[in-house]
Coordinates of C-alpha atoms in Angstrom, one line a residue:
Chain A
X15 CA -43.9 -70.1 -49.3
X16 CA -40.7 -70.1 -49.4
X17 CA -39.4 -68.1 -46.5
X18 CA -38.9 -64.0 -46.6
X19 CA -36.3 -62.3 -44.7
X20 CA -35.4 -58.4 -45.3
X21 CA -33.2 -56.8 -43.2
X22 CA -32.9 -53.2 -43.7
X23 CA -29.8 -51.5 -42.4
X24 CA -26.7 -49.6 -42.3
X25 CA -22.9 -50.4 -43.1
X26 CA -21.8 -48.3 -40.1
X27 CA -24.8 -49.5 -37.0
X28 CA -23.0 -51.7 -34.9
X29 CA -27.3 -52.6 -34.6
X30 CA -27.4 -53.1 -37.5
X31 CA -24.1 -55.5 -37.3
X32 CA -25.7 -57.5 -34.3
X33 CA -27.9 -58.6 -35.8
X34 CA -26.7 -60.1 -38.6
X35 CA -24.3 -61.5 -36.4
X36 CA -27.2 -63.1 -34.9
X37 CA -29.1 -64.2 -38.0
X38 CA -25.5 -65.8 -39.0
X39 CA -25.4 -68.2 -36.1
X40 CA -29.3 -69.7 -36.1
X41 CA -28.1 -69.7 -40.0
X42 CA -31.4 -68.2 -41.4
X43 CA -30.7 -66.8 -45.0
X44 CA -31.9 -63.3 -45.9
X45 CA -31.2 -60.1 -48.0
X46 CA -29.5 -56.9 -46.2
X47 CA -30.6 -53.9 -48.0
X48 CA -28.6 -50.7 -47.2
X49 CA -29.8 -47.6 -46.2
X50 CA -28.8 -43.9 -46.5
X51 CA -29.3 -42.5 -43.3
X52 CA -29.2 -38.7 -44.7
X53 CA -31.8 -40.1 -47.4
X54 CA -34.0 -42.7 -45.5
X55 CA -35.9 -44.6 -48.3
X56 CA -40.3 -45.0 -47.4
X57 CA -39.8 -48.2 -47.4
X58 CA -37.9 -48.0 -44.1
X59 CA -40.2 -45.3 -43.2
X60 CA -43.2 -47.5 -44.0
X61 CA -41.5 -50.6 -41.6
X62 CA -40.3 -48.1 -38.7
X63 CA -42.7 -44.9 -38.6
X64 CA -42.4 -44.8 -34.7
X65 CA -38.5 -44.7 -34.3
X66 CA -37.6 -44.4 -38.3
X67 CA -34.4 -45.9 -37.2
X68 CA -32.0 -49.1 -39.0
X69 CA -32.4 -52.0 -38.3
X70 CA -35.5 -53.3 -39.5
X71 CA -35.7 -57.0 -40.2
X72 CA -39.3 -57.6 -41.6
X73 CA -39.7 -61.3 -42.0
X74 CA -42.3 -62.6 -45.0
X75 CA -43.8 -59.1 -44.4
X76 CA -44.3 -58.3 -40.9
X77 CA -41.4 -55.6 -39.9
X78 CA -39.7 -55.8 -36.5
X79 CA -37.7 -52.6 -35.0
X80 CA -34.9 -52.3 -32.0
X81 CA -31.8 -54.4 -32.4
X82 CA -32.6 -56.5 -29.2
X83 CA -36.0 -56.6 -29.7
X84 CA -35.3 -58.4 -33.4
X85 CA -32.7 -60.5 -31.4
X86 CA -35.4 -62.1 -29.1
X87 CA -37.2 -62.4 -32.4
X88 CA -34.3 -64.2 -33.7
X89 CA -33.9 -66.7 -31.0
X90 CA -38.0 -67.5 -30.5
X91 CA -38.5 -67.8 -34.4
X92 CA -35.9 -69.8 -35.1
X93 CA -35.5 -71.8 -32.2
X94 CA -35.0 -74.9 -33.2
X95 CA -32.2 -73.9 -35.4
X96 CA -28.8 -73.0 -34.7
X97 CA -27.7 -72.4 -30.9
X98 CA -29.3 -70.3 -29.0
X99 CA -28.8 -66.9 -28.5
X100 CA -30.5 -66.5 -24.9
X101 CA -30.0 -69.2 -22.4
X102 CA -32.7 -71.6 -21.8
X103 CA -33.0 -70.9 -18.5
X104 CA -34.7 -68.5 -16.8
X105 CA -33.1 -66.4 -14.1
X106 CA -29.6 -66.9 -16.7
X107 CA -32.4 -65.0 -19.0
X108 CA -33.0 -62.2 -16.8
X109 CA -29.1 -61.8 -16.0
X110 CA -28.2 -62.0 -19.8
X111 CA -31.6 -59.3 -20.8
X112 CA -30.0 -57.2 -17.6
X113 CA -26.0 -56.7 -19.4
X114 CA -27.6 -56.1 -22.6
X115 CA -29.6 -53.9 -21.0
X116 CA -26.6 -52.3 -19.6
X117 CA -25.1 -51.8 -22.3
X118 CA -27.7 -50.3 -24.5
X119 CA -28.4 -47.9 -21.8
X120 CA -25.9 -47.2 -19.5
X121 CA -22.9 -48.1 -21.4
X122 CA -23.4 -46.9 -24.6
X123 CA -24.4 -43.4 -24.4
X124 CA -21.1 -42.8 -21.0
X125 CA -19.0 -44.4 -23.8
X126 CA -20.2 -41.4 -26.7
X127 CA -20.0 -38.8 -23.9
X128 CA -16.5 -39.4 -23.3
X129 CA -15.7 -39.3 -27.0
X130 CA -17.3 -37.2 -28.2
X131 CA -18.2 -34.9 -25.5
X132 CA -15.7 -31.4 -25.0
X133 CA -13.9 -30.5 -21.2
X134 CA -16.0 -31.6 -18.8
X135 CA -18.7 -33.2 -20.4
X136 CA -15.9 -35.9 -22.1
X137 CA -14.2 -35.8 -18.5
X138 CA -17.7 -37.6 -16.8
X139 CA -18.1 -40.2 -19.2
X140 CA -15.0 -41.2 -18.8
X141 CA -15.6 -41.7 -15.2
X142 CA -19.0 -43.3 -15.6
X143 CA -17.9 -45.3 -18.2
X144 CA -15.2 -46.0 -16.4
X145 CA -17.8 -47.5 -13.6
X146 CA -19.9 -49.6 -16.0
X147 CA -16.0 -50.9 -17.7
X148 CA -15.3 -52.4 -13.8
X149 CA -18.5 -54.0 -13.2
X150 CA -17.9 -55.5 -17.1
X151 CA -14.9 -56.6 -16.1
X152 CA -15.5 -58.2 -13.0
X153 CA -18.8 -59.6 -15.4
X154 CA -16.5 -61.2 -17.6
X155 CA -14.4 -62.5 -14.6
X156 CA -13.4 -66.2 -15.5
X157 CA -16.1 -66.7 -18.6
X158 CA -15.0 -67.8 -22.2
X159 CA -17.6 -65.4 -23.2
X160 CA -20.8 -63.8 -21.7
X161 CA -22.8 -66.4 -22.9
X162 CA -20.4 -68.7 -20.8
X163 CA -18.8 -70.9 -23.4
X164 CA -21.1 -70.1 -26.4
X165 CA -22.0 -66.7 -28.1
X166 CA -24.8 -65.5 -26.2
X167 CA -27.5 -62.3 -26.4
X168 CA -24.6 -59.9 -24.5
X169 CA -21.4 -60.9 -26.6
X170 CA -23.7 -59.4 -29.6
X171 CA -24.9 -56.5 -27.7
X172 CA -21.3 -55.6 -26.7
X173 CA -19.4 -56.4 -30.2
X174 CA -19.8 -52.5 -30.2
X175 CA -17.2 -52.6 -27.2
X176 CA -14.8 -55.1 -29.0
X177 CA -14.7 -53.9 -31.6
X178 CA -15.7 -50.2 -32.8
X179 CA -14.4 -48.7 -28.8
X180 CA -10.7 -49.2 -30.2
X181 CA -10.7 -47.9 -33.0
X182 CA -12.7 -44.9 -31.7
X183 CA -9.9 -44.6 -28.4
X184 CA -6.9 -44.3 -30.8
X185 CA -8.7 -41.0 -33.2
X186 CA -9.5 -39.8 -30.4
X187 CA -6.3 -39.6 -28.4
X188 CA -7.8 -41.4 -25.0
X189 CA -6.6 -44.5 -23.5
X190 CA -9.2 -44.8 -21.0
X191 CA -9.9 -48.7 -21.9
X192 CA -7.2 -50.3 -22.4
X193 CA -5.9 -54.5 -22.9
X194 CA -4.2 -53.2 -18.8
X195 CA -6.9 -52.0 -17.6
X196 CA -9.0 -55.1 -18.5
X197 CA -7.7 -57.9 -19.2
X198 CA -10.1 -59.9 -19.3
X199 CA -12.7 -57.8 -21.3
X200 CA -9.7 -57.5 -24.3
X201 CA -9.7 -61.6 -24.0
X202 CA -13.0 -61.5 -24.2
X203 CA -13.0 -59.7 -27.3
X204 CA -10.4 -60.9 -29.1
X205 CA -12.6 -64.0 -28.2
X206 CA -15.2 -63.2 -29.9
X207 CA -14.0 -61.2 -33.0
X208 CA -12.7 -64.0 -33.7
X209 CA -15.6 -66.1 -34.2
X210 CA -15.6 -67.3 -38.3
X211 CA -18.9 -65.4 -38.8
X212 CA -18.2 -62.5 -36.3
X213 CA -15.4 -61.4 -38.0
X214 CA -17.3 -62.2 -41.8
X215 CA -19.9 -59.0 -40.6
X216 CA -18.1 -57.3 -39.0
X217 CA -16.7 -53.8 -41.6
X218 CA -12.8 -53.7 -41.4
X219 CA -11.3 -51.1 -39.3
X220 CA -9.6 -48.9 -41.4
X221 CA -12.7 -48.1 -43.6
X222 CA -15.2 -47.3 -40.3
X223 CA -11.7 -45.8 -39.3
X224 CA -12.6 -42.6 -41.8
X225 CA -16.1 -43.2 -41.5
X226 CA -15.5 -42.0 -37.8
X227 CA -13.1 -38.9 -38.9
X228 CA -15.4 -37.1 -41.3
X229 CA -18.3 -37.9 -37.5
X230 CA -16.0 -36.3 -35.0
X231 CA -14.5 -33.9 -37.9
X232 CA -18.6 -33.1 -38.4
X233 CA -18.7 -33.2 -35.1
X234 CA -15.8 -30.5 -34.3
X235 CA -17.0 -28.3 -37.1
X236 CA -20.4 -27.9 -36.1
X237 CA -19.3 -27.3 -31.7
Chain B
X18 CA -38.6 -76.3 -0.3
X19 CA -41.0 -74.3 -0.1
X20 CA -40.5 -71.6 -2.3
X21 CA -39.5 -67.9 -1.2
X22 CA -40.7 -64.9 -3.6
X23 CA -39.7 -61.7 -2.1
X24 CA -40.2 -57.9 -3.7
X25 CA -38.0 -55.1 -2.8
X26 CA -40.7 -51.9 -3.8
X27 CA -42.3 -48.6 -3.2
X28 CA -45.5 -47.7 -2.6
X29 CA -45.4 -44.4 -5.2
X30 CA -43.0 -46.3 -7.4
X31 CA -45.2 -47.2 -10.6
X32 CA -42.7 -49.6 -11.4
X33 CA -43.3 -52.1 -8.0
X34 CA -46.7 -52.1 -8.7
X35 CA -46.0 -53.5 -12.6
X36 CA -44.4 -56.2 -10.9
X37 CA -47.0 -57.4 -8.0
X38 CA -49.7 -56.5 -11.1
X39 CA -48.5 -59.3 -12.6
X40 CA -47.1 -61.6 -9.2
X41 CA -50.9 -61.3 -8.6
X42 CA -52.2 -62.7 -12.4
X43 CA -49.9 -64.8 -12.4
X44 CA -50.8 -66.1 -8.9
X45 CA -47.9 -66.2 -7.6
X46 CA -47.9 -65.3 -3.2
X47 CA -45.3 -63.6 -2.4
X48 CA -43.6 -61.0 0.7
X49 CA -43.1 -57.4 0.0
X50 CA -40.9 -55.5 1.1
X51 CA -41.5 -51.3 2.0
X52 CA -38.0 -49.6 0.5
X53 CA -37.1 -45.9 1.8
X54 CA -36.1 -44.9 -1.1
X55 CA -33.9 -41.9 1.3
X56 CA -32.1 -44.5 3.2
X57 CA -31.8 -47.4 0.9
X58 CA -31.6 -50.9 2.7
X59 CA -28.2 -53.0 2.4
X60 CA -30.1 -55.4 1.0
X61 CA -31.6 -53.4 -1.7
X62 CA -27.9 -52.6 -2.8
X63 CA -26.3 -55.9 -2.8
X64 CA -29.2 -57.0 -5.0
X65 CA -29.0 -54.6 -7.2
X66 CA -25.6 -53.5 -7.0
X67 CA -25.3 -52.0 -10.5
X68 CA -28.5 -49.7 -10.3
X69 CA -29.4 -49.1 -6.7
X70 CA -33.4 -49.0 -7.6
X71 CA -36.5 -50.7 -6.6
X72 CA -37.8 -53.2 -8.1
X73 CA -36.3 -56.4 -7.2
X74 CA -37.6 -58.8 -7.7
X75 CA -35.8 -62.4 -4.6
X76 CA -36.9 -65.6 -6.0
X77 CA -35.1 -68.9 -3.9
X78 CA -32.0 -66.1 -3.0
X79 CA -31.5 -64.5 -7.1
X80 CA -32.1 -61.4 -7.5
X81 CA -34.2 -59.7 -10.7
X82 CA -33.7 -56.2 -11.1
X83 CA -34.9 -54.0 -14.4
X84 CA -39.2 -54.0 -13.8
X85 CA -39.0 -54.8 -17.7
X86 CA -36.6 -58.0 -17.0
X87 CA -38.7 -59.0 -14.3
X88 CA -41.9 -59.4 -16.0
X89 CA -40.2 -61.3 -18.3
X90 CA -38.6 -63.4 -16.0
X91 CA -42.0 -64.2 -14.0
X92 CA -43.8 -64.5 -17.4
X93 CA -40.6 -67.4 -18.1
X94 CA -40.7 -68.7 -14.6
X95 CA -44.9 -69.6 -14.4
X96 CA -45.0 -70.1 -17.8
X97 CA -48.0 -73.4 -16.3
X98 CA -49.4 -70.4 -13.7
X99 CA -52.4 -68.1 -14.5
X100 CA -52.3 -66.5 -18.4
X101 CA -49.8 -66.0 -20.2
X102 CA -48.0 -61.7 -19.8
X103 CA -46.4 -62.4 -23.4
X104 CA -48.3 -63.9 -26.2
X105 CA -47.6 -66.8 -27.5
X106 CA -46.6 -66.0 -31.0
X107 CA -42.9 -64.9 -31.4
X108 CA -44.0 -61.3 -33.9
X109 CA -47.3 -60.6 -31.0
X110 CA -44.4 -60.9 -28.5
X111 CA -42.0 -59.0 -30.6
X112 CA -44.8 -56.0 -31.1
X113 CA -45.3 -56.0 -27.3
X114 CA -41.8 -56.1 -26.7
X115 CA -42.3 -52.5 -28.8
X116 CA -44.3 -51.1 -27.2
X117 CA -43.6 -51.9 -23.8
X118 CA -40.0 -50.5 -24.4
X119 CA -41.7 -47.4 -26.4
X120 CA -43.7 -46.7 -23.0
X121 CA -40.0 -46.5 -21.0
X122 CA -37.8 -45.4 -23.2
X123 CA -39.9 -42.9 -24.7
X124 CA -42.8 -41.6 -23.5
X125 CA -42.4 -41.8 -19.5
X126 CA -39.6 -39.6 -19.8
X127 CA -41.7 -37.2 -22.3
X128 CA -44.7 -37.2 -19.6
X129 CA -41.8 -36.2 -16.9
X130 CA -40.8 -33.7 -18.9
X131 CA -44.0 -32.3 -19.6
X132 CA -45.2 -32.2 -16.1
X133 CA -42.4 -30.9 -14.6
X134 CA -40.3 -28.7 -17.8
X135 CA -39.6 -25.2 -17.2
X136 CA -41.0 -22.8 -19.7
X137 CA -39.9 -24.1 -23.1
X138 CA -38.3 -27.8 -21.9
X139 CA -42.6 -28.4 -20.6
X140 CA -43.5 -26.4 -23.4
X141 CA -41.4 -29.4 -25.8
X142 CA -42.7 -32.4 -23.2
X143 CA -45.6 -31.6 -24.6
X144 CA -45.3 -31.4 -27.9
X145 CA -43.2 -34.8 -27.8
X146 CA -45.6 -36.6 -25.3
X147 CA -48.6 -35.6 -27.5
X148 CA -47.2 -37.0 -30.6
X149 CA -46.3 -40.6 -28.4
X150 CA -50.2 -40.1 -27.5
X151 CA -51.6 -39.9 -30.7
X152 CA -48.9 -43.8 -31.4
X153 CA -50.7 -44.4 -29.0
X154 CA -54.4 -44.0 -29.2
X155 CA -54.2 -45.7 -32.5
X156 CA -52.4 -48.4 -31.3
X157 CA -55.8 -49.4 -29.1
X158 CA -58.3 -48.5 -31.1
X159 CA -60.0 -51.8 -31.8
X160 CA -58.6 -53.9 -29.0
X161 CA -60.1 -53.4 -25.5
X162 CA -56.7 -54.2 -23.8
X163 CA -53.4 -53.6 -25.5
X164 CA -52.8 -57.5 -24.9
X165 CA -56.4 -58.2 -26.9
X166 CA -59.3 -59.4 -24.8
X167 CA -56.7 -59.9 -21.8
X168 CA -54.3 -58.5 -19.7
X169 CA -50.8 -58.0 -21.2
X170 CA -46.8 -57.2 -21.5
X171 CA -48.3 -54.2 -22.6
X172 CA -51.4 -53.0 -20.1
X173 CA -49.2 -53.4 -17.3
X174 CA -46.7 -51.1 -18.7
X175 CA -48.6 -48.4 -19.9
X176 CA -50.4 -48.4 -16.1
X177 CA -48.7 -45.5 -15.4
X178 CA -50.2 -43.7 -18.0
X179 CA -54.2 -44.8 -16.8
X180 CA -54.0 -44.1 -13.3
X181 CA -51.3 -41.1 -12.7
X182 CA -51.3 -39.0 -15.4
X183 CA -54.4 -38.0 -14.2
X184 CA -53.9 -37.2 -11.3
X185 CA -50.6 -35.3 -11.9
X186 CA -52.1 -32.8 -15.0
X187 CA -54.9 -32.4 -12.9
X188 CA -52.5 -31.0 -9.7
X189 CA -50.1 -29.5 -12.2
X190 CA -53.0 -27.6 -14.2
X191 CA -52.2 -29.1 -17.6
X192 CA -54.6 -30.3 -20.6
X193 CA -52.9 -32.2 -23.2
X194 CA -54.0 -35.8 -22.1
X195 CA -57.8 -35.5 -21.7
X196 CA -61.0 -37.9 -22.2
X197 CA -62.1 -35.8 -25.2
X198 CA -58.6 -36.1 -27.2
X199 CA -57.7 -39.7 -26.5
X200 CA -60.9 -41.5 -26.0
X201 CA -60.2 -44.9 -27.2
X202 CA -56.9 -44.4 -23.9
X203 CA -59.9 -43.2 -21.9
X204 CA -62.0 -46.0 -23.0
X205 CA -58.4 -48.7 -21.7
X206 CA -57.7 -47.2 -18.6
X207 CA -61.3 -47.8 -16.8
X208 CA -61.2 -50.8 -18.7
X209 CA -57.9 -51.8 -17.0
X210 CA -58.3 -50.2 -13.6
X211 CA -61.9 -51.9 -13.6
X212 CA -60.1 -55.7 -13.1
X213 CA -60.1 -56.3 -9.4
X214 CA -55.8 -57.5 -9.2
X215 CA -55.6 -54.1 -10.5
X216 CA -57.7 -51.9 -8.5
X217 CA -56.3 -53.4 -5.3
X218 CA -53.2 -53.1 -6.1
X219 CA -52.5 -48.5 -7.1
X220 CA -52.2 -46.8 -4.2
X221 CA -55.2 -44.7 -2.9
X222 CA -55.8 -40.9 -5.6
X223 CA -55.7 -39.2 -2.0
X224 CA -52.5 -39.9 -1.0
X225 CA -51.0 -40.5 -4.9
X226 CA -51.5 -36.6 -4.9
X227 CA -50.0 -36.2 -1.6
X228 CA -46.7 -37.6 -2.9
X229 CA -46.7 -35.8 -5.9
X230 CA -47.8 -32.6 -4.1
X231 CA -44.5 -33.0 -2.8
X232 CA -42.5 -33.6 -5.8
X233 CA -43.8 -30.6 -7.4
X234 CA -43.6 -28.4 -4.3
X235 CA -39.5 -29.9 -3.9
X236 CA -39.3 -29.3 -7.4
X237 CA -39.9 -25.8 -7.8
X238 CA -38.1 -25.2 -4.8
X239 CA -34.7 -26.6 -6.2
X240 CA -35.3 -24.5 -9.2

């Protein structure tokens, strides 16, 4: 039986992009299904009844949800195919998992608050995000990529920082995350975004701007 | 060189208990170091500078933080020793990771809100926790343990539900999580708590009551 791999995702979702980057890295062929997040398909709700979110990977009829878990699944399943996503060494694996979790659980909500918070909440978001950026700047120091010489889990997870944050800041007139303040992180971002299969999978910046403008306006109008 | 395994933990912390249960399951010998959470040791802050929290596992001088990541590390490192914590099959692994993450990210904050929230917040916490309990009740249906016949990741992570929740409810006069409503989860709890090495590692209930009373009082007095 031919292997069936489907990805339910959304165009503007960084979590979906993670999974696409990982599948490309491993050379796994897949069918991409774009979800309308305002009108989710019955299939998405069947495959991810708990969280009802993209991305969902469907592999031979078995659904896997939650992007970090999907990335581990891809690495476990196509172990012999393409470069590893997680290091083999247990300690290095734990470090990669630590920073991936940090980016999702700690840094992403801080960035959200820094960009869309109002007044004091935004100030607090910027302060917290700044603390996290310092930790990340130190972590990438002296390395080409978070994964060392090769792209790995943390690079894939952190890509929203390399790509999304700059656009967001420009749009919102913020400047807490600049090349001047974080040269190592910006060098990493250049390195990462220049990988050919990464480039192919990132939405064009001008189109992202439109999405974010919509988000910003809807946030403002609901505030 | 003899292997050095140290665990920095706190007596009343369910996350610390997880790690102890996993180490016992694998038959790994370790030294336990009790942390005073009101006056954290310089060593703990050195080994977990990002989160400054217990538990931290120190293996031959290398620190690993965050309990779910420590459990994966223990499984990766002592693969050939004792029973597996995660299933070998990639899909089953992803399911175990999914429920472990669900318990930590979704269910635990709901239980917290249901127990310590006030007024409407508590009501909302109970409502959300009830939805999650229904999902978990369905997940354990027809199985002895979340890991199937043998104890696994989800059992270890869920143990706070089996042990802590009952005490909490009694103390707080709540009854949203009862044997009558969730017979499968309570049967699982009995099964889990009866494993000899689990029993050995759970703090005596009457002592937990004292800790929680302290917490409840301090919450009430700060409200």
